[in-house]
Amino acid sequence: MEIWERYSKNVIEKFSIDVIAESFDKRYGTYIAPKDSDNFDFISPDKTSAIEITLVIPENEQKEYVYEIEKHRGKENLKTENIKNLRLDSQCNIASYYGGSMAEIKNAIITSLEKNNKRL
């Protein structure tokens, strides 16, 4: 996996279900990813339960990720002023940047849970 692939849907969802299965219950490892994941990302083999994976990352991390993807695609003269505390090496690869705060992550998780409660 390359750095610009780390937040792709396929990578994140597969990693997440594997971690859930190893951390909580091996049965989650038997869940199946449906062809149409508009409703849920994984469904139990008996179709009685499902999982929706939600990725929460800080805004500055999102901007950094967009930079990495666009650089990989060959785009030149990329905007960098919107990425906080960004340092680039001589080849314009990211050496470091501000990833975001725990408070921002916490608030994003709470917002995600509130949206889920409304959906339910």
mmCIF file with all atom_site columns, C-alpha atoms in Angstrom:
data_model
loop_
_atom_site.group_PDB
_atom_site.id
_atom_site.type_symbol
_atom_site.label_atom_id
_atom_site.label_alt_id
_atom_site.label_comp_id
_atom_site.label_asym_id
_atom_site.label_entity_id
_atom_site.label_seq_id
_atom_site.pdbx_PDB_ins_code
_atom_site.Cartn_x
_atom_site.Cartn_y
_atom_site.Cartn_z
_atom_site.occupancy
_atom_site.B_iso_or_equiv
_atom_site.pdbx_formal_charge
_atom_site.auth_seq_id
_atom_site.auth_comp_id
_atom_site.auth_asym_id
_atom_site.auth_atom_id
_atom_site.pdbx_PDB_model_num
ATOM 1   C CA . MET A 1 1   ? 0.000   0.000   0.000   1.00 0.00 ? 1   MET A CA 1
ATOM 2   C CA . GLU A 1 2   ? 1.259   3.444   -0.901  1.00 0.00 ? 2   GLU A CA 1
ATOM 3   C CA . ILE A 1 3   ? 0.845   6.529   1.290   1.00 0.00 ? 3   ILE A CA 1
ATOM 4   C CA . TRP A 1 4   ? -1.869  8.004   -0.955  1.00 0.00 ? 4   TRP A CA 1
ATOM 5   C CA . GLU A 1 5   ? -3.959  4.836   -0.636  1.00 0.00 ? 5   GLU A CA 1
ATOM 6   C CA . ARG A 1 6   ? -4.182  4.766   3.168   1.00 0.00 ? 6   ARG A CA 1
ATOM 7   C CA . TYR A 1 7   ? -7.654  6.314   3.369   1.00 0.00 ? 7   TYR A CA 1
ATOM 8   C CA . SER A 1 8   ? -9.180  4.661   0.318   1.00 0.00 ? 8   SER A CA 1
ATOM 9   C CA . LYS A 1 9   ? -12.516 2.973   0.921   1.00 0.00 ? 9   LYS A CA 1
ATOM 10  C CA . ASN A 1 10  ? -11.155 -0.504  0.175   1.00 0.00 ? 10  ASN A CA 1
ATOM 11  C CA . VAL A 1 11  ? -8.149  -0.160  2.475   1.00 0.00 ? 11  VAL A CA 1
ATOM 12  C CA . ILE A 1 12  ? -10.009 1.454   5.389   1.00 0.00 ? 12  ILE A CA 1
ATOM 13  C CA . GLU A 1 13  ? -13.002 -0.885  5.317   1.00 0.00 ? 13  GLU A CA 1
ATOM 14  C CA . LYS A 1 14  ? -10.936 -4.077  5.081   1.00 0.00 ? 14  LYS A CA 1
ATOM 15  C CA . PHE A 1 15  ? -8.586  -2.894  7.835   1.00 0.00 ? 15  PHE A CA 1
ATOM 16  C CA . SER A 1 16  ? -11.527 -1.865  10.032  1.00 0.00 ? 16  SER A CA 1
ATOM 17  C CA . ILE A 1 17  ? -13.422 -5.152  9.799   1.00 0.00 ? 17  ILE A CA 1
ATOM 18  C CA . ASP A 1 18  ? -10.195 -7.070  10.481  1.00 0.00 ? 18  ASP A CA 1
ATOM 19  C CA . VAL A 1 19  ? -9.490  -4.963  13.596  1.00 0.00 ? 19  VAL A CA 1
ATOM 20  C CA . ILE A 1 20  ? -13.082 -5.336  14.812  1.00 0.00 ? 20  ILE A CA 1
ATOM 21  C CA . ALA A 1 21  ? -12.915 -9.115  14.350  1.00 0.00 ? 21  ALA A CA 1
ATOM 22  C CA . GLU A 1 22  ? -9.572  -9.414  16.141  1.00 0.00 ? 22  GLU A CA 1
ATOM 23  C CA . SER A 1 23  ? -10.512 -6.981  18.933  1.00 0.00 ? 23  SER A CA 1
ATOM 24  C CA . PHE A 1 24  ? -14.118 -7.895  19.705  1.00 0.00 ? 24  PHE A CA 1
ATOM 25  C CA . ASP A 1 25  ? -15.416 -11.063 18.099  1.00 0.00 ? 25  ASP A CA 1
ATOM 26  C CA . LYS A 1 26  ? -14.025 -13.278 15.344  1.00 0.00 ? 26  LYS A CA 1
ATOM 27  C CA . ARG A 1 27  ? -17.547 -13.580 13.873  1.00 0.00 ? 27  ARG A CA 1
ATOM 28  C CA . TYR A 1 28  ? -17.144 -10.099 12.403  1.00 0.00 ? 28  TYR A CA 1
ATOM 29  C CA . GLY A 1 29  ? -14.464 -11.584 10.183  1.00 0.00 ? 29  GLY A CA 1
ATOM 30  C CA . THR A 1 30  ? -17.195 -13.585 8.442   1.00 0.00 ? 30  THR A CA 1
ATOM 31  C CA . TYR A 1 31  ? -19.184 -10.475 7.466   1.00 0.00 ? 31  TYR A CA 1
ATOM 32  C CA . ILE A 1 32  ? -19.508 -9.926  3.735   1.00 0.00 ? 32  ILE A CA 1
ATOM 33  C CA . ALA A 1 33  ? -19.040 -6.700  1.812   1.00 0.00 ? 33  ALA A CA 1
ATOM 34  C CA . PRO A 1 34  ? -22.100 -6.280  -0.446  1.00 0.00 ? 34  PRO A CA 1
ATOM 35  C CA . LYS A 1 35  ? -21.664 -5.208  -4.054  1.00 0.00 ? 35  LYS A CA 1
ATOM 36  C CA . ASP A 1 36  ? -23.753 -2.100  -3.323  1.00 0.00 ? 36  ASP A CA 1
ATOM 37  C CA . SER A 1 37  ? -22.421 -0.542  -0.125  1.00 0.00 ? 37  SER A CA 1
ATOM 38  C CA . ASP A 1 38  ? -24.775 2.465   -0.177  1.00 0.00 ? 38  ASP A CA 1
ATOM 39  C CA . ASN A 1 39  ? -26.531 1.182   2.941   1.00 0.00 ? 39  ASN A CA 1
ATOM 40  C CA . PHE A 1 40  ? -23.909 -0.818  4.855   1.00 0.00 ? 40  PHE A CA 1
ATOM 41  C CA . ASP A 1 41  ? -20.280 -1.768  4.341   1.00 0.00 ? 41  ASP A CA 1
ATOM 42  C CA . PHE A 1 42  ? -20.539 -5.289  5.769   1.00 0.00 ? 42  PHE A CA 1
ATOM 43  C CA . ILE A 1 43  ? -23.456 -7.660  6.364   1.00 0.00 ? 43  ILE A CA 1
ATOM 44  C CA . SER A 1 44  ? -23.511 -10.778 8.517   1.00 0.00 ? 44  SER A CA 1
ATOM 45  C CA . PRO A 1 45  ? -23.793 -14.088 6.627   1.00 0.00 ? 45  PRO A CA 1
ATOM 46  C CA . ASP A 1 46  ? -27.333 -14.586 7.978   1.00 0.00 ? 46  ASP A CA 1
ATOM 47  C CA . LYS A 1 47  ? -28.236 -10.983 6.989   1.00 0.00 ? 47  LYS A CA 1
ATOM 48  C CA . THR A 1 48  ? -29.489 -10.110 10.492  1.00 0.00 ? 48  THR A CA 1
ATOM 49  C CA . SER A 1 49  ? -26.851 -7.464  11.300  1.00 0.00 ? 49  SER A CA 1
ATOM 50  C CA . ALA A 1 50  ? -24.665 -5.008  9.472   1.00 0.00 ? 50  ALA A CA 1
ATOM 51  C CA . ILE A 1 51  ? -21.756 -2.619  9.974   1.00 0.00 ? 51  ILE A CA 1
ATOM 52  C CA . GLU A 1 52  ? -21.160 0.835   8.543   1.00 0.00 ? 52  GLU A CA 1
ATOM 53  C CA . ILE A 1 53  ? -17.545 2.008   8.700   1.00 0.00 ? 53  ILE A CA 1
ATOM 54  C CA . THR A 1 54  ? -17.032 5.713   9.411   1.00 0.00 ? 54  THR A CA 1
ATOM 55  C CA . LEU A 1 55  ? -13.635 7.352   8.972   1.00 0.00 ? 55  LEU A CA 1
ATOM 56  C CA . VAL A 1 56  ? -12.880 10.321  11.204  1.00 0.00 ? 56  VAL A CA 1
ATOM 57  C CA . ILE A 1 57  ? -9.784  12.378  10.427  1.00 0.00 ? 57  ILE A CA 1
ATOM 58  C CA . PRO A 1 58  ? -8.970  16.016  11.179  1.00 0.00 ? 58  PRO A CA 1
ATOM 59  C CA . GLU A 1 59  ? -9.438  18.656  8.490   1.00 0.00 ? 59  GLU A CA 1
ATOM 60  C CA . ASN A 1 60  ? -5.702  19.328  8.095   1.00 0.00 ? 60  ASN A CA 1
ATOM 61  C CA . GLU A 1 61  ? -5.075  15.598  7.621   1.00 0.00 ? 61  GLU A CA 1
ATOM 62  C CA . GLN A 1 62  ? -7.727  15.596  4.883   1.00 0.00 ? 62  GLN A CA 1
ATOM 63  C CA . LYS A 1 63  ? -5.974  18.478  3.119   1.00 0.00 ? 63  LYS A CA 1
ATOM 64  C CA . GLU A 1 64  ? -2.635  16.673  3.380   1.00 0.00 ? 64  GLU A CA 1
ATOM 65  C CA . TYR A 1 65  ? -4.194  13.537  1.923   1.00 0.00 ? 65  TYR A CA 1
ATOM 66  C CA . VAL A 1 66  ? -5.583  15.471  -1.047  1.00 0.00 ? 66  VAL A CA 1
ATOM 67  C CA . TYR A 1 67  ? -2.080  16.865  -1.634  1.00 0.00 ? 67  TYR A CA 1
ATOM 68  C CA . GLU A 1 68  ? -0.596  13.338  -1.609  1.00 0.00 ? 68  GLU A CA 1
ATOM 69  C CA . ILE A 1 69  ? -3.188  12.018  -4.074  1.00 0.00 ? 69  ILE A CA 1
ATOM 70  C CA . GLU A 1 70  ? -2.822  14.959  -6.469  1.00 0.00 ? 70  GLU A CA 1
ATOM 71  C CA . LYS A 1 71  ? 0.981   14.732  -6.326  1.00 0.00 ? 71  LYS A CA 1
ATOM 72  C CA . HIS A 1 72  ? 0.792   11.005  -7.087  1.00 0.00 ? 72  HIS A CA 1
ATOM 73  C CA . ARG A 1 73  ? -1.447  11.767  -10.090 1.00 0.00 ? 73  ARG A CA 1
ATOM 74  C CA . GLY A 1 74  ? 1.243   14.072  -11.447 1.00 0.00 ? 74  GLY A CA 1
ATOM 75  C CA . LYS A 1 75  ? -0.389  17.399  -10.740 1.00 0.00 ? 75  LYS A CA 1
ATOM 76  C CA . GLU A 1 76  ? 2.100   20.244  -10.444 1.00 0.00 ? 76  GLU A CA 1
ATOM 77  C CA . ASN A 1 77  ? 2.079   23.573  -8.604  1.00 0.00 ? 77  ASN A CA 1
ATOM 78  C CA . LEU A 1 78  ? -0.051  22.154  -5.813  1.00 0.00 ? 78  LEU A CA 1
ATOM 79  C CA . LYS A 1 79  ? -1.471  24.485  -3.183  1.00 0.00 ? 79  LYS A CA 1
ATOM 80  C CA . THR A 1 80  ? 0.287   24.025  0.131   1.00 0.00 ? 80  THR A CA 1
ATOM 81  C CA . GLU A 1 81  ? -0.590  27.171  2.079   1.00 0.00 ? 81  GLU A CA 1
ATOM 82  C CA . ASN A 1 82  ? -3.814  25.589  3.340   1.00 0.00 ? 82  ASN A CA 1
ATOM 83  C CA . ILE A 1 83  ? -1.959  22.732  5.092   1.00 0.00 ? 83  ILE A CA 1
ATOM 84  C CA . LYS A 1 84  ? -0.912  23.819  8.596   1.00 0.00 ? 84  LYS A CA 1
ATOM 85  C CA . ASN A 1 85  ? 2.765   23.524  9.556   1.00 0.00 ? 85  ASN A CA 1
ATOM 86  C CA . LEU A 1 86  ? 3.646   21.808  6.282   1.00 0.00 ? 86  LEU A CA 1
ATOM 87  C CA . ARG A 1 87  ? 7.298   21.067  5.567   1.00 0.00 ? 87  ARG A CA 1
ATOM 88  C CA . LEU A 1 88  ? 8.353   19.680  2.201   1.00 0.00 ? 88  LEU A CA 1
ATOM 89  C CA . ASP A 1 89  ? 11.629  18.099  1.178   1.00 0.00 ? 89  ASP A CA 1
ATOM 90  C CA . SER A 1 90  ? 13.533  19.093  -1.981  1.00 0.00 ? 90  SER A CA 1
ATOM 91  C CA . GLN A 1 91  ? 11.282  16.831  -4.146  1.00 0.00 ? 91  GLN A CA 1
ATOM 92  C CA . CYS A 1 92  ? 8.107   18.395  -2.675  1.00 0.00 ? 92  CYS A CA 1
ATOM 93  C CA . ASN A 1 93  ? 7.377   15.267  -0.651  1.00 0.00 ? 93  ASN A CA 1
ATOM 94  C CA . ILE A 1 94  ? 5.781   15.939  2.694   1.00 0.00 ? 94  ILE A CA 1
ATOM 95  C CA . ALA A 1 95  ? 8.300   15.754  5.524   1.00 0.00 ? 95  ALA A CA 1
ATOM 96  C CA . SER A 1 96  ? 5.887   16.808  8.276   1.00 0.00 ? 96  SER A CA 1
ATOM 97  C CA . TYR A 1 97  ? 2.633   18.653  8.970   1.00 0.00 ? 97  TYR A CA 1
ATOM 98  C CA . TYR A 1 98  ? 0.156   19.312  11.766  1.00 0.00 ? 98  TYR A CA 1
ATOM 99  C CA . GLY A 1 99  ? -2.160  16.314  11.974  1.00 0.00 ? 99  GLY A CA 1
ATOM 100 C CA . GLY A 1 100 ? -4.943  17.839  14.049  1.00 0.00 ? 100 GLY A CA 1
ATOM 101 C CA . SER A 1 101 ? -6.131  17.831  17.634  1.00 0.00 ? 101 SER A CA 1
ATOM 102 C CA . MET A 1 102 ? -7.804  15.171  19.734  1.00 0.00 ? 102 MET A CA 1
ATOM 103 C CA . ALA A 1 103 ? -10.617 17.655  20.429  1.00 0.00 ? 103 ALA A CA 1
ATOM 104 C CA . GLU A 1 104 ? -11.311 17.903  16.687  1.00 0.00 ? 104 GLU A CA 1
ATOM 105 C CA . ILE A 1 105 ? -11.388 14.113  16.380  1.00 0.00 ? 105 ILE A CA 1
ATOM 106 C CA . LYS A 1 106 ? -13.647 13.809  19.435  1.00 0.00 ? 106 LYS A CA 1
ATOM 107 C CA . ASN A 1 107 ? -16.079 16.389  18.024  1.00 0.00 ? 107 ASN A CA 1
ATOM 108 C CA . ALA A 1 108 ? -16.133 14.628  14.654  1.00 0.00 ? 108 ALA A CA 1
ATOM 109 C CA . ILE A 1 109 ? -16.940 11.306  16.349  1.00 0.00 ? 109 ILE A CA 1
ATOM 110 C CA . ILE A 1 110 ? -19.742 12.910  18.363  1.00 0.00 ? 110 ILE A CA 1
ATOM 111 C CA . THR A 1 111 ? -21.155 14.516  15.210  1.00 0.00 ? 111 THR A CA 1
ATOM 112 C CA . SER A 1 112 ? -21.008 11.166  13.409  1.00 0.00 ? 112 SER A CA 1
ATOM 113 C CA . LEU A 1 113 ? -22.848 9.451   16.274  1.00 0.00 ? 113 LEU A CA 1
ATOM 114 C CA . GLU A 1 114 ? -25.490 12.196  16.344  1.00 0.00 ? 114 GLU A CA 1
ATOM 115 C CA . LYS A 1 115 ? -26.053 11.774  12.584  1.00 0.00 ? 115 LYS A CA 1
ATOM 116 C CA . ASN A 1 116 ? -26.345 8.026   13.068  1.00 0.00 ? 116 ASN A CA 1
ATOM 117 C CA . ASN A 1 117 ? -28.931 8.507   15.840  1.00 0.00 ? 117 ASN A CA 1
ATOM 118 C CA . LYS A 1 118 ? -30.984 10.795  13.555  1.00 0.00 ? 118 LYS A CA 1
ATOM 119 C CA . ARG A 1 119 ? -30.738 8.227   10.757  1.00 0.00 ? 119 ARG A CA 1
ATOM 120 C CA . LEU A 1 120 ? -31.986 5.475   13.066  1.00 0.00 ? 120 LEU A CA 1
#
